[in-house]
Tab-separated table of C-alpha atoms in Angstrom:
chain	number	residue	atom	x	y	z
A	24	LYS	CA	-8.624	-3.390	-14.695
A	25	ALA	CA	-9.442	0.309	-14.252
A	26	PRO	CA	-6.528	1.977	-12.411
A	27	ALA	CA	-8.136	5.424	-12.702
A	28	SER	CA	-11.047	4.198	-10.571
A	29	ALA	CA	-8.786	3.160	-7.644
A	30	LYS	CA	-9.685	4.759	-4.313
A	31	PHE	CA	-7.190	4.193	-1.506
A	32	GLU	CA	-8.269	4.136	2.130
A	33	GLU	CA	-7.222	7.384	3.816
A	34	LYS	CA	-4.767	7.008	6.674
A	35	GLN	CA	-4.466	10.103	8.802
A	36	GLY	CA	-0.952	10.820	10.008
A	37	LEU	CA	0.639	7.864	8.219
A	38	ALA	CA	4.349	8.598	8.026
A	39	ALA	CA	7.552	6.666	8.421
A	40	LYS	CA	10.905	8.077	9.302
A	41	GLY	CA	13.852	6.135	10.564
A	42	ASP	CA	17.420	5.023	10.263
A	43	PRO	CA	18.651	3.226	7.133
A	44	GLY	CA	17.994	-0.486	7.386
A	45	GLN	CA	14.895	-0.077	9.549
A	46	LEU	CA	11.851	-2.123	8.473
A	47	TYR	CA	8.234	-0.949	8.568
A	48	SER	CA	5.036	-2.927	8.020
A	49	PHE	CA	1.649	-1.452	7.198
A	50	SER	CA	-1.709	-2.404	5.757
A	51	TYR	CA	-4.230	-0.602	3.591
A	52	SER	CA	-7.300	-1.173	1.400
A	53	VAL	CA	-8.080	-0.059	-2.129
A	54	ASP	CA	-11.397	-0.107	-3.998
A	55	ALA	CA	-11.427	-0.260	-7.815
A	56	GLU	CA	-13.794	-1.187	-10.623
A	57	ASN	CA	-13.411	-4.514	-12.372
A	58	SER	CA	-14.071	-4.973	-16.104
A	59	PHE	CA	-17.831	-5.303	-15.386
A	60	GLY	CA	-17.988	-1.999	-13.480
A	61	ALA	CA	-18.400	-3.623	-10.050
A	62	ILE	CA	-16.399	-2.165	-7.167
A	63	MET	CA	-13.956	-4.684	-5.703
A	64	ARG	CA	-11.938	-4.243	-2.501
A	65	MET	CA	-8.336	-5.398	-2.125
A	66	ASP	CA	-6.714	-5.613	1.308
A	67	CYS	CA	-2.939	-5.244	1.156
A	68	THR	CA	-0.002	-5.505	3.521
A	69	ALA	CA	3.499	-4.283	2.773
A	70	THR	CA	6.915	-4.330	4.349
A	71	VAL	CA	9.291	-1.544	3.362
A	72	GLN	CA	12.870	-0.799	4.322
A	73	ASN	CA	14.568	2.557	4.581
A	74	VAL	CA	17.705	2.287	2.419
A	75	GLY	CA	18.749	5.940	2.653
A	76	GLU	CA	17.390	9.455	2.703
A	77	HIS	CA	14.161	9.492	0.631
A	78	HIS	CA	14.859	5.967	-0.695
A	79	TRP	CA	12.738	2.956	0.217
A	80	TYR	CA	12.749	-0.703	-0.808
A	81	ILE	CA	9.490	-2.677	-0.957
A	82	GLY	CA	10.462	-6.049	0.452
A	83	ASN	CA	7.056	-7.677	0.578
A	84	LEU	CA	3.670	-6.720	-0.881
A	85	ASN	CA	0.638	-8.988	-0.587
A	86	CYS	CA	-2.899	-8.185	-1.704
A	87	THR	CA	-6.034	-10.289	-1.415
A	88	GLN	CA	-9.462	-9.630	-2.833
A	89	ARG	CA	-12.380	-9.554	-0.418
């Protein structure tokens, strides 16, 4: 409800580089305020595919609230 309050978990050295067509999977967490001001945590996983230089396709994105 409050996108400006979103705080993403820091991942040191997170980078992906590869050939077009290559798939990558990763997970992360984000904390954000709900409409009552309480901090809620979402755990997310994503699969992305390199479709060319500096171009990525998000093939799967799933988030669940803790």
